[in-house]
């Protein structure tokens, strides 16, 4: 999934106040005046799948006549869409619930959505009795029904099935970004990485029918979006359930043909299912963005086996070779976990040497975090926290060196940017390249937001690029 912070920190996991155990004592806090009925506040944690789920939930609520407000205090319905990929992210929601309880107004309904909801289930009602809706990410298709129950005043409403074979599709989605639209093509995950909670929280893999995906894509294009990002935990494992049986690369090519669409990107790819036809499609169709996010997790075949990643270091490197042999340069980014149980210095050394071999354009590094219901949780030889931190620093340091060199190589080159941000500084803008790099640049034009412009890169820092518009 995509960066919402710096390249080395994928999720915003800074935790203000951690409430390790029960937040019950706060339940006695006084209630203040009630906010306007039919208003909602929605806060999202975690990855782009969550961001996009929240866009769909917001669409659903707007279609029911709700109005979105900027603060929890002003909302009659307060929703938290949560992430449980690592422990700190999961704790954050309990911290929010605790903080918020002291300010909660009379008659407000509080709901917990997403992966923590799926993972903790009804336990959330015990820890935070003022919550009245708990709905996991695999149960969103039931949300309209659950909302009706909430509106009827039901105090403990749950949607917690994760054995669904349906995907979450809505009539209306309220998209946050006016230029780039997310579109989920596959939900859940059928891989069984031993550290990962996703197969448990998001349920089994379900692909959307290709005609439904392409119909939504055309609607998106008609609304004026020119860039779409296909989403899935293992996006390239896409398997069209309709008789059309489109492959993933065929779907990409069909998407690029939609009138008005200028860029199609996709994330996250699983190395095992990364096939040559995907690279051929990128080569054949310039509208397919030249960026692949291909998480490796570890450079050691032994650790990869323990992680149940289903490929060896060598097999992964063969996929990299495929991408490197494309006719146009394709940027490659990755995820790495350090400190998996039993990871030796030598194993970690292999991860560092893999970075030297691949020379990634970007990397998200994570310290291993034991998760409930995962096989790795009970594995012996846990790595001490200080050692995990040391390894993460070493990993980031190496990536920084590599990335500094790669960014410096971009100086003097010209890239097409989709302009998505206007700086407070006069005549300064920023946008992203097809390879997903952000470049800030100067331009004399009055209005550039949403436009495509050519920018020559004039300077590079360790994590940033600057340039000038040459249009
Ligand atoms: N601990 C640390 N990192 C994890 N990830 C997934 N599960 C864990 C875990 N238990 C990382 C992987 C994955 C990314 C989304 O989060 O690197 O690719
Ligand atoms: Fe988790 Fe592995 Fe599935 Fe990715 S492929 S979501 S890491 S189980």
GROMACS .gro file of C-alpha atoms and ligand atoms in nm:
model
  497
    1UNK     CA    1   0.000   0.000   0.000
    2UNK     CA    2   0.095   0.355  -0.051
    3UNK     CA    3   0.296   0.607   0.151
    4UNK     CA    4   0.106   0.846   0.371
    5UNK     CA    5   0.427   0.955   0.542
    6UNK     CA    6   0.796   0.921   0.458
    7UNK     CA    7   0.915   0.623   0.258
    8UNK     CA    8   1.057   0.451   0.563
    9UNK     CA    9   0.741   0.476   0.769
   10UNK     CA   10   0.432   0.350   0.601
   11UNK     CA   11   0.178   0.382   0.873
   12UNK     CA   12   0.138   0.668   1.110
   13UNK     CA   13   0.189   0.467   1.424
   14UNK     CA   14   0.289   0.734   1.668
   15UNK     CA   15   0.075   0.673   1.971
   16UNK     CA   16  -0.021   0.970   2.183
   17UNK     CA   17  -0.133   0.798   2.498
   18UNK     CA   18  -0.135   0.422   2.524
   19UNK     CA   19  -0.405   0.265   2.731
   20UNK     CA   20  -0.275  -0.087   2.766
   21UNK     CA   21  -0.569  -0.242   2.944
   22UNK     CA   22  -0.925  -0.158   3.019
   23UNK     CA   23  -1.032   0.201   2.962
   24UNK     CA   24  -1.344   0.137   3.167
   25UNK     CA   25  -1.295   0.389   3.453
   26UNK     CA   26  -1.340   0.668   3.202
   27UNK     CA   27  -1.692   0.546   3.136
   28UNK     CA   28  -1.819   0.762   3.423
   29UNK     CA   29  -1.712   1.086   3.254
   30UNK     CA   30  -1.984   1.354   3.219
   31UNK     CA   31  -2.162   1.398   2.887
   32UNK     CA   32  -2.185   1.738   2.721
   33UNK     CA   33  -2.452   1.893   2.492
   34UNK     CA   34  -2.573   1.682   2.196
   35UNK     CA   35  -2.450   1.753   1.843
   36UNK     CA   36  -2.680   1.793   1.540
   37UNK     CA   37  -2.854   1.470   1.440
   38UNK     CA   38  -2.748   1.299   1.119
   39UNK     CA   39  -2.385   1.415   1.127
   40UNK     CA   40  -2.078   1.191   1.117
   41UNK     CA   41  -1.706   1.212   1.186
   42UNK     CA   42  -1.480   0.943   1.045
   43UNK     CA   43  -1.112   0.897   1.131
   44UNK     CA   44  -0.901   0.647   0.940
   45UNK     CA   45  -0.584   0.464   1.043
   46UNK     CA   46  -0.362   0.236   0.838
   47UNK     CA   47  -0.324   0.158   0.472
   48UNK     CA   48  -0.483   0.275   0.148
   49UNK     CA   49  -0.734  -0.010   0.160
   50UNK     CA   50  -0.863   0.148   0.481
   51UNK     CA   51  -0.856   0.496   0.328
   52UNK     CA   52  -1.065   0.370   0.042
   53UNK     CA   53  -1.302   0.170   0.265
   54UNK     CA   54  -1.360   0.495   0.455
   55UNK     CA   55  -1.441   0.672   0.129
   56UNK     CA   56  -1.704   0.406   0.062
   57UNK     CA   57  -1.843   0.425   0.417
   58UNK     CA   58  -1.864   0.805   0.385
   59UNK     CA   59  -2.047   0.760   0.053
   60UNK     CA   60  -2.295   0.524   0.216
   61UNK     CA   61  -2.362   0.768   0.500
   62UNK     CA   62  -2.401   1.066   0.267
   63UNK     CA   63  -2.647   0.864   0.060
   64UNK     CA   64  -2.848   0.806   0.380
   65UNK     CA   65  -2.868   1.181   0.436
   66UNK     CA   66  -2.584   1.221   0.687
   67UNK     CA   67  -2.356   1.523   0.672
   68UNK     CA   68  -1.981   1.490   0.733
   69UNK     CA   69  -1.827   1.713   1.002
   70UNK     CA   70  -1.468   1.799   1.086
   71UNK     CA   71  -1.454   1.716   1.458
   72UNK     CA   72  -1.585   1.428   1.669
   73UNK     CA   73  -1.752   1.679   1.903
   74UNK     CA   74  -1.978   1.805   1.625
   75UNK     CA   75  -2.089   1.456   1.514
   76UNK     CA   76  -2.384   1.244   1.621
   77UNK     CA   77  -2.202   0.937   1.481
   78UNK     CA   78  -1.828   0.902   1.545
   79UNK     CA   79  -1.652   0.626   1.353
   80UNK     CA   80  -1.296   0.501   1.377
   81UNK     CA   81  -1.168   0.287   1.090
   82UNK     CA   82  -0.884   0.097   1.249
   83UNK     CA   83  -0.563  -0.088   1.162
   84UNK     CA   84  -0.417  -0.387   1.344
   85UNK     CA   85  -0.119  -0.475   1.125
   86UNK     CA   86   0.120  -0.393   1.410
   87UNK     CA   87   0.049  -0.366   1.780
   88UNK     CA   88   0.106   0.008   1.808
   89UNK     CA   89  -0.145   0.080   1.534
   90UNK     CA   90  -0.403  -0.138   1.710
   91UNK     CA   91  -0.346   0.028   2.048
   92UNK     CA   92  -0.405   0.366   1.897
   93UNK     CA   93  -0.777   0.317   1.866
   94UNK     CA   94  -0.815   0.236   2.235
   95UNK     CA   95  -0.616   0.545   2.310
   96UNK     CA   96  -0.855   0.748   2.090
   97UNK     CA   97  -1.161   0.590   2.247
   98UNK     CA   98  -1.028   0.670   2.594
   99UNK     CA   99  -0.938   1.030   2.509
  100UNK     CA  100  -1.265   1.085   2.337
  101UNK     CA  101  -1.483   0.939   2.611
  102UNK     CA  102  -1.408   1.234   2.841
  103UNK     CA  103  -1.549   1.473   2.580
  104UNK     CA  104  -1.835   1.263   2.450
  105UNK     CA  105  -2.164   1.445   2.406
  106UNK     CA  106  -2.509   1.313   2.500
  107UNK     CA  107  -2.670   1.079   2.249
  108UNK     CA  108  -2.357   1.030   2.044
  109UNK     CA  109  -2.304   0.692   1.881
  110UNK     CA  110  -1.948   0.561   1.866
  111UNK     CA  111  -1.848   0.290   1.618
  112UNK     CA  112  -1.528   0.094   1.560
  113UNK     CA  113  -1.471  -0.032   1.206
  114UNK     CA  114  -1.187  -0.213   1.033
  115UNK     CA  115  -0.922  -0.458   1.134
  116UNK     CA  116  -0.923  -0.397   1.512
  117UNK     CA  117  -1.300  -0.444   1.510
  118UNK     CA  118  -1.257  -0.776   1.329
  119UNK     CA  119  -0.976  -0.884   1.558
  120UNK     CA  120  -1.116  -0.781   1.895
  121UNK     CA  121  -1.485  -0.834   1.815
  122UNK     CA  122  -1.728  -0.800   2.106
  123UNK     CA  123  -1.433  -0.760   2.343
  124UNK     CA  124  -1.440  -0.393   2.238
  125UNK     CA  125  -1.776  -0.350   2.414
  126UNK     CA  126  -1.612  -0.479   2.733
  127UNK     CA  127  -1.311  -0.250   2.708
  128UNK     CA  128  -1.509   0.053   2.595
  129UNK     CA  129  -1.879   0.008   2.689
  130UNK     CA  130  -1.972   0.339   2.524
  131UNK     CA  131  -1.909   0.187   2.180
  132UNK     CA  132  -2.229   0.069   2.013
  133UNK     CA  133  -2.113  -0.047   1.668
  134UNK     CA  134  -1.831  -0.292   1.593
  135UNK     CA  135  -1.794  -0.386   1.228
  136UNK     CA  136  -1.498  -0.570   1.078
  137UNK     CA  137  -1.353  -0.500   0.735
  138UNK     CA  138  -1.490  -0.823   0.590
  139UNK     CA  139  -1.847  -0.727   0.686
  140UNK     CA  140  -1.889  -0.383   0.530
  141UNK     CA  141  -2.142  -0.506   0.278
  142UNK     CA  142  -2.374  -0.539   0.578
  143UNK     CA  143  -2.319  -0.180   0.691
  144UNK     CA  144  -2.651  -0.036   0.565
  145UNK     CA  145  -2.837  -0.296   0.772
  146UNK     CA  146  -2.610  -0.236   1.074
  147UNK     CA  147  -2.660   0.140   1.046
  148UNK     CA  148  -3.037   0.090   1.050
  149UNK     CA  149  -2.998  -0.098   1.378
  150UNK     CA  150  -2.779   0.179   1.519
  151UNK     CA  151  -3.031   0.442   1.408
  152UNK     CA  152  -3.305   0.243   1.582
  153UNK     CA  153  -3.111   0.287   1.906
  154UNK     CA  154  -2.963  -0.061   1.932
  155UNK     CA  155  -2.672  -0.047   2.179
  156UNK     CA  156  -2.452  -0.336   2.065
  157UNK     CA  157  -2.452  -0.382   1.690
  158UNK     CA  158  -2.192  -0.612   1.535
  159UNK     CA  159  -2.079  -0.722   1.189
  160UNK     CA  160  -1.801  -0.971   1.240
  161UNK     CA  161  -1.824  -1.248   0.977
  162UNK     CA  162  -1.506  -1.301   0.785
  163UNK     CA  163  -1.601  -1.605   0.583
  164UNK     CA  164  -1.769  -1.395   0.317
  165UNK     CA  165  -1.733  -1.452  -0.056
  166UNK     CA  166  -1.870  -1.105  -0.134
  167UNK     CA  167  -1.691  -0.778  -0.189
  168UNK     CA  168  -1.787  -0.436  -0.056
  169UNK     CA  169  -1.950  -0.241  -0.336
  170UNK     CA  170  -2.157   0.073  -0.290
  171UNK     CA  171  -2.373   0.295  -0.507
  172UNK     CA  172  -2.183   0.599  -0.393
  173UNK     CA  173  -1.823   0.662  -0.286
  174UNK     CA  174  -1.708   0.998  -0.153
  175UNK     CA  175  -1.349   1.022  -0.279
  176UNK     CA  176  -1.105   1.238  -0.078
  177UNK     CA  177  -0.845   1.303  -0.347
  178UNK     CA  178  -0.980   1.500  -0.644
  179UNK     CA  179  -0.713   1.373  -0.885
  180UNK     CA  180  -0.636   1.013  -0.799
  181UNK     CA  181  -0.915   0.763  -0.739
  182UNK     CA  182  -0.871   0.436  -0.554
  183UNK     CA  183  -1.052   0.132  -0.683
  184UNK     CA  184  -1.045  -0.200  -0.496
  185UNK     CA  185  -1.030  -0.494  -0.737
  186UNK     CA  186  -0.958  -0.770  -0.486
  187UNK     CA  187  -1.028  -0.795  -0.114
  188UNK     CA  188  -0.889  -1.022   0.158
  189UNK     CA  189  -0.589  -1.251   0.126
  190UNK     CA  190  -0.540  -1.623   0.068
  191UNK     CA  191  -0.169  -1.619   0.139
  192UNK     CA  192  -0.074  -1.726   0.488
  193UNK     CA  193   0.235  -1.527   0.584
  194UNK     CA  194   0.309  -1.643   0.936
  195UNK     CA  195   0.338  -1.290   1.084
  196UNK     CA  196   0.032  -1.137   0.921
  197UNK     CA  197  -0.311  -1.068   1.064
  198UNK     CA  198  -0.469  -0.968   0.730
  199UNK     CA  199  -0.605  -1.309   0.623
  200UNK     CA  200  -0.777  -1.315   0.960
  201UNK     CA  201  -0.904  -0.956   0.970
  202UNK     CA  202  -0.996  -0.914   0.604
  203UNK     CA  203  -1.100  -1.268   0.529
  204UNK     CA  204  -1.038  -1.483   0.221
  205UNK     CA  205  -0.944  -1.344  -0.119
  206UNK     CA  206  -1.241  -1.218  -0.328
  207UNK     CA  207  -1.194  -1.061  -0.671
  208UNK     CA  208  -1.450  -0.827  -0.822
  209UNK     CA  209  -1.596  -0.914  -1.161
  210UNK     CA  210  -1.403  -0.735  -1.437
  211UNK     CA  211  -1.713  -0.570  -1.587
  212UNK     CA  212  -1.803  -0.424  -1.247
  213UNK     CA  213  -1.446  -0.290  -1.206
  214UNK     CA  214  -1.448  -0.140  -1.557
  215UNK     CA  215  -1.795   0.011  -1.508
  216UNK     CA  216  -1.677   0.191  -1.194
  217UNK     CA  217  -1.361   0.297  -1.373
  218UNK     CA  218  -1.560   0.461  -1.654
  219UNK     CA  219  -1.773   0.642  -1.395
  220UNK     CA  220  -1.455   0.765  -1.225
  221UNK     CA  221  -1.317   0.890  -1.557
  222UNK     CA  222  -1.646   1.067  -1.634
  223UNK     CA  223  -1.621   1.245  -1.298
  224UNK     CA  224  -1.288   1.388  -1.414
  225UNK     CA  225  -1.036   1.161  -1.243
  226UNK     CA  226  -0.744   1.090  -1.475
  227UNK     CA  227  -0.544   0.860  -1.247
  228UNK     CA  228  -0.672   0.542  -1.088
  229UNK     CA  229  -0.500   0.315  -0.842
  230UNK     CA  230  -0.614  -0.046  -0.830
  231UNK     CA  231  -0.600  -0.174  -0.474
  232UNK     CA  232  -0.566  -0.517  -0.319
  233UNK     CA  233  -0.357  -0.681  -0.047
  234UNK     CA  234  -0.225  -0.902  -0.326
  235UNK     CA  235  -0.357  -0.703  -0.620
  236UNK     CA  236  -0.187  -0.916  -0.885
  237UNK     CA  237  -0.350  -1.234  -0.753
  238UNK     CA  238  -0.666  -1.095  -0.919
  239UNK     CA  239  -0.884  -1.374  -1.060
  240UNK     CA  240  -1.187  -1.253  -1.253
  241UNK     CA  241  -1.490  -1.447  -1.118
  242UNK     CA  242  -1.699  -1.363  -1.428
  243UNK     CA  243  -1.714  -1.576  -1.747
  244UNK     CA  244  -1.491  -1.315  -1.914
  245UNK     CA  245  -1.199  -1.448  -1.703
  246UNK     CA  246  -0.976  -1.146  -1.760
  247UNK     CA  247  -0.624  -1.178  -1.631
  248UNK     CA  248  -0.478  -0.903  -1.413
  249UNK     CA  249  -0.269  -0.764  -1.699
  250UNK     CA  250  -0.570  -0.768  -1.934
  251UNK     CA  251  -0.767  -0.574  -1.676
  252UNK     CA  252  -0.485  -0.317  -1.651
  253UNK     CA  253  -0.480  -0.274  -2.028
  254UNK     CA  254  -0.860  -0.245  -2.048
  255UNK     CA  255  -0.852   0.019  -1.772
  256UNK     CA  256  -0.594   0.223  -1.960
  257UNK     CA  257  -0.831   0.229  -2.261
  258UNK     CA  258  -1.113   0.401  -2.068
  259UNK     CA  259  -1.178   0.746  -2.220
  260UNK     CA  260  -1.018   1.019  -2.009
  261UNK     CA  261  -0.793   0.784  -1.809
  262UNK     CA  262  -0.426   0.890  -1.827
  263UNK     CA  263  -0.265   0.683  -1.555
  264UNK     CA  264  -0.335   0.341  -1.407
  265UNK     CA  265  -0.133   0.215  -1.109
  266UNK     CA  266  -0.172  -0.078  -0.875
  267UNK     CA  267  -0.059  -0.193  -0.532
  268UNK     CA  268   0.039  -0.422  -0.356
  269UNK     CA  269   0.191  -0.696  -0.572
  270UNK     CA  270   0.284  -1.034  -0.429
  271UNK     CA  271   0.612  -1.166  -0.572
  272UNK     CA  272   0.474  -1.518  -0.614
  273UNK     CA  273   0.202  -1.400  -0.856
  274UNK     CA  274   0.414  -1.145  -1.038
  275UNK     CA  275   0.419  -1.273  -1.396
  276UNK     CA  276   0.598  -1.153  -1.714
  277UNK     CA  277   0.272  -1.040  -1.879
  278UNK     CA  278   0.244  -0.759  -1.621
  279UNK     CA  279   0.579  -0.619  -1.735
  280UNK     CA  280   0.479  -0.671  -2.100
  281UNK     CA  281   0.161  -0.472  -2.038
  282UNK     CA  282   0.357  -0.184  -1.878
  283UNK     CA  283   0.593  -0.191  -2.176
  284UNK     CA  284   0.306  -0.188  -2.425
  285UNK     CA  285   0.090   0.080  -2.263
  286UNK     CA  286   0.253   0.404  -2.138
  287UNK     CA  287  -0.061   0.486  -1.937
  288UNK     CA  288   0.031   0.200  -1.703
  289UNK     CA  289   0.253   0.361  -1.442
  290UNK     CA  290   0.614   0.250  -1.427
  291UNK     CA  291   0.613   0.161  -1.058
  292UNK     CA  292   0.583  -0.176  -0.886
  293UNK     CA  293   0.559  -0.217  -0.509
  294UNK     CA  294   0.695  -0.567  -0.447
  295UNK     CA  295   0.738  -0.645  -0.076
  296UNK     CA  296   1.029  -0.879  -0.010
  297UNK     CA  297   1.008  -0.884   0.374
  298UNK     CA  298   1.351  -1.050   0.413
  299UNK     CA  299   1.661  -1.123   0.206
  300UNK     CA  300   1.720  -1.457   0.376
  301UNK     CA  301   1.564  -1.768   0.220
  302UNK     CA  302   1.559  -1.931   0.562
  303UNK     CA  303   1.358  -1.645   0.715
  304UNK     CA  304   1.133  -1.628   0.408
  305UNK     CA  305   1.051  -1.994   0.465
  306UNK     CA  306   0.967  -1.927   0.830
  307UNK     CA  307   0.753  -1.635   0.717
  308UNK     CA  308   0.575  -1.868   0.471
  309UNK     CA  309   0.629  -1.619   0.192
  310UNK     CA  310   0.631  -1.900  -0.071
  311UNK     CA  311   0.945  -1.780  -0.253
  312UNK     CA  312   1.319  -1.789  -0.197
  313UNK     CA  313   1.565  -1.500  -0.227
  314UNK     CA  314   1.665  -1.631  -0.570
  315UNK     CA  315   1.307  -1.658  -0.692
  316UNK     CA  316   1.240  -1.304  -0.575
  317UNK     CA  317   1.548  -1.180  -0.757
  318UNK     CA  318   1.421  -1.347  -1.075
  319UNK     CA  319   1.108  -1.129  -1.051
  320UNK     CA  320   1.329  -0.822  -1.005
  321UNK     CA  321   1.522  -0.927  -1.315
  322UNK     CA  322   1.196  -0.944  -1.511
  323UNK     CA  323   1.113  -0.589  -1.410
  324UNK     CA  324   1.465  -0.457  -1.470
  325UNK     CA  325   1.459  -0.604  -1.821
  326UNK     CA  326   1.155  -0.399  -1.920
  327UNK     CA  327   1.192  -0.163  -2.215
  328UNK     CA  328   1.133   0.142  -1.996
  329UNK     CA  329   1.267   0.190  -1.644
  330UNK     CA  330   1.024   0.070  -1.379
  331UNK     CA  331   1.064   0.200  -1.025
  332UNK     CA  332   1.059  -0.071  -0.756
  333UNK     CA  333   0.969  -0.022  -0.390
  334UNK     CA  334   0.944  -0.277  -0.112
  335UNK     CA  335   0.852  -0.364   0.247
  336UNK     CA  336   1.096  -0.524   0.490
  337UNK     CA  337   1.036  -0.668   0.836
  338UNK     CA  338   1.335  -0.676   1.071
  339UNK     CA  339   1.364  -0.886   1.386
  340UNK     CA  340   1.139  -1.174   1.283
  341UNK     CA  341   1.172  -1.453   1.547
  342UNK     CA  342   1.503  -1.633   1.503
  343UNK     CA  343   1.645  -1.380   1.254
  344UNK     CA  344   2.023  -1.403   1.300
  345UNK     CA  345   2.282  -1.136   1.224
  346UNK     CA  346   2.367  -1.337   0.914
  347UNK     CA  347   2.001  -1.342   0.803
  348UNK     CA  348   1.978  -0.969   0.851
  349UNK     CA  349   2.307  -0.929   0.661
  350UNK     CA  350   2.137  -1.103   0.368
  351UNK     CA  351   1.858  -0.845   0.377
  352UNK     CA  352   2.115  -0.565   0.365
  353UNK     CA  353   2.296  -0.732   0.075
  354UNK     CA  354   1.964  -0.770  -0.109
  355UNK     CA  355   1.922  -0.393  -0.086
  356UNK     CA  356   2.262  -0.353  -0.250
  357UNK     CA  357   2.161  -0.593  -0.527
  358UNK     CA  358   1.815  -0.455  -0.602
  359UNK     CA  359   1.874  -0.086  -0.530
  360UNK     CA  360   1.514  -0.009  -0.443
  361UNK     CA  361   1.365   0.329  -0.522
  362UNK     CA  362   1.188   0.326  -0.188
  363UNK     CA  363   1.153   0.105   0.116
  364UNK     CA  364   0.918   0.078   0.412
  365UNK     CA  365   1.091  -0.087   0.706
  366UNK     CA  366   0.906  -0.236   1.003
  367UNK     CA  367   1.006  -0.397   1.330
  368UNK     CA  368   0.839  -0.733   1.363
  369UNK     CA  369   0.533  -0.707   1.587
  370UNK     CA  370   0.370  -1.029   1.717
  371UNK     CA  371   0.002  -1.038   1.623
  372UNK     CA  372  -0.286  -1.241   1.768
  373UNK     CA  373  -0.402  -1.548   1.575
  374UNK     CA  374  -0.082  -1.569   1.369
  375UNK     CA  375   0.155  -1.869   1.366
  376UNK     CA  376   0.462  -1.647   1.425
  377UNK     CA  377   0.318  -1.522   1.753
  378UNK     CA  378   0.423  -1.841   1.931
  379UNK     CA  379   0.757  -1.890   1.754
  380UNK     CA  380   1.064  -1.915   1.980
  381UNK     CA  381   1.371  -1.689   1.974
  382UNK     CA  382   1.207  -1.351   1.988
  383UNK     CA  383   1.451  -1.072   1.900
  384UNK     CA  384   1.495  -0.809   2.176
  385UNK     CA  385   1.337  -0.472   2.105
  386UNK     CA  386   1.675  -0.287   2.110
  387UNK     CA  387   1.813  -0.526   1.852
  388UNK     CA  388   1.507  -0.475   1.628
  389UNK     CA  389   1.561  -0.100   1.655
  390UNK     CA  390   1.930  -0.137   1.571
  391UNK     CA  391   1.849  -0.342   1.263
  392UNK     CA  392   1.579  -0.101   1.150
  393UNK     CA  393   1.822   0.190   1.177
  394UNK     CA  394   2.087  -0.001   0.981
  395UNK     CA  395   1.830  -0.088   0.715
  396UNK     CA  396   1.711   0.269   0.682
  397UNK     CA  397   2.066   0.400   0.672
  398UNK     CA  398   2.155   0.168   0.385
  399UNK     CA  399   1.836   0.257   0.198
  400UNK     CA  400   1.907   0.624   0.248
  401UNK     CA  401   2.250   0.589   0.084
  402UNK     CA  402   2.102   0.397  -0.209
  403UNK     CA  403   1.810   0.634  -0.247
  404UNK     CA  404   2.028   0.944  -0.232
  405UNK     CA  405   2.224   0.806  -0.528
  406UNK     CA  406   1.909   0.716  -0.720
  407UNK     CA  407   1.749   1.056  -0.666
  408UNK     CA  408   2.071   1.232  -0.769
  409UNK     CA  409   2.058   1.037  -1.097
  410UNK     CA  410   1.718   1.193  -1.168
  411UNK     CA  411   1.867   1.544  -1.169
  412UNK     CA  412   1.857   1.692  -1.519
  413UNK     CA  413   1.582   1.455  -1.636
  414UNK     CA  414   1.232   1.567  -1.730
  415UNK     CA  415   0.920   1.399  -1.593
  416UNK     CA  416   0.552   1.443  -1.649
  417UNK     CA  417   0.379   1.529  -1.321
  418UNK     CA  418   0.017   1.524  -1.219
  419UNK     CA  419   0.001   1.843  -1.012
  420UNK     CA  420  -0.179   1.777  -0.686
  421UNK     CA  421  -0.062   2.042  -0.443
  422UNK     CA  422  -0.012   2.417  -0.437
  423UNK     CA  423   0.246   2.537  -0.188
  424UNK     CA  424   0.193   2.835   0.038
  425UNK     CA  425   0.509   2.976  -0.122
  426UNK     CA  426   0.422   3.173  -0.431
  427UNK     CA  427   0.457   2.993  -0.766
  428UNK     CA  428   0.549   2.665  -0.596
  429UNK     CA  429   0.363   2.342  -0.666
  430UNK     CA  430   0.413   1.969  -0.633
  431UNK     CA  431   0.295   1.660  -0.811
  432UNK     CA  432   0.391   1.300  -0.867
  433UNK     CA  433   0.553   1.122  -1.155
  434UNK     CA  434   0.429   0.803  -1.318
  435UNK     CA  435   0.701   0.627  -1.112
  436UNK     CA  436   0.532   0.775  -0.803
  437UNK     CA  437   0.799   1.024  -0.700
  438UNK     CA  438   0.687   1.356  -0.558
  439UNK     CA  439   0.860   1.659  -0.712
  440UNK     CA  440   0.813   2.016  -0.592
  441UNK     CA  441   0.863   2.275  -0.863
  442UNK     CA  442   0.831   2.637  -0.954
  443UNK     CA  443   0.601   2.759  -1.231
  444UNK     CA  444   0.463   3.096  -1.336
  445UNK     CA  445   0.120   2.963  -1.442
  446UNK     CA  446  -0.181   3.070  -1.236
  447UNK     CA  447  -0.369   2.741  -1.198
  448UNK     CA  448  -0.209   2.401  -1.232
  449UNK     CA  449  -0.397   2.176  -0.990
  450UNK     CA  450  -0.510   1.857  -1.161
  451UNK     CA  451  -0.306   1.931  -1.474
  452UNK     CA  452  -0.019   1.733  -1.624
  453UNK     CA  453   0.300   1.933  -1.674
  454UNK     CA  454   0.658   1.854  -1.771
  455UNK     CA  455   0.908   1.933  -1.500
  456UNK     CA  456   1.287   1.918  -1.521
  457UNK     CA  457   1.449   1.804  -1.197
  458UNK     CA  458   1.709   2.057  -1.087
  459UNK     CA  459   1.810   1.928  -0.743
  460UNK     CA  460   1.777   1.620  -0.526
  461UNK     CA  461   1.791   1.563  -0.150
  462UNK     CA  462   1.799   1.228   0.031
  463UNK     CA  463   1.419   1.201   0.014
  464UNK     CA  464   1.300   1.479  -0.212
  465UNK     CA  465   1.324   1.626  -0.561
  466UNK     CA  466   1.287   1.983  -0.679
  467UNK     CA  467   1.253   2.116  -1.030
  468UNK     CA  468   1.109   2.369  -1.269
  469UNK     CA  469   0.817   2.354  -1.504
  470UNK     CA  470   0.928   2.360  -1.866
  471UNK     CA  471   0.588   2.390  -2.031
  472LIG     N1  472   0.496  -0.697   1.209
  472LIG     C1  473   0.564  -0.603   1.140
  472LIG     N2  474   0.533  -0.569   1.014
  472LIG     C2  475   0.429  -0.632   0.956
  472LIG     N3  476   0.376  -0.621   0.834
  472LIG     C3  477   0.271  -0.706   0.824
  472LIG     N4  478   0.256  -0.772   0.938
  472LIG     C4  479   0.354  -0.730   1.023
  472LIG     C5  480   0.391  -0.762   1.155
  472LIG     N5  481   0.325  -0.855   1.225
  472LIG     C6  482   0.430  -0.532   0.731
  472LIG     C7  483   0.473  -0.610   0.606
  472LIG     C8  484   0.365  -0.579   0.508
  472LIG     C9  485   0.326  -0.437   0.550
  472LIG    C10  486   0.193  -0.394   0.503
  472LIG     O1  487   0.329  -0.441   0.691
  472LIG     O2  488   0.596  -0.560   0.563
  472LIG     O3  489   0.408  -0.584   0.374
  473LIG    FE1  490  -0.041  -1.041   0.485
  473LIG    FE2  491   0.112  -1.202   0.335
  473LIG    FE3  492  -0.146  -1.156   0.265
  473LIG    FE4  493   0.037  -0.959   0.240
  473LIG     S1  494   0.036  -1.158   0.132
  473LIG     S2  495  -0.169  -0.941   0.330
  473LIG     S3  496   0.172  -0.997   0.415
  473LIG     S4  497  -0.074  -1.263   0.449
   0.00000   0.00000   0.00000
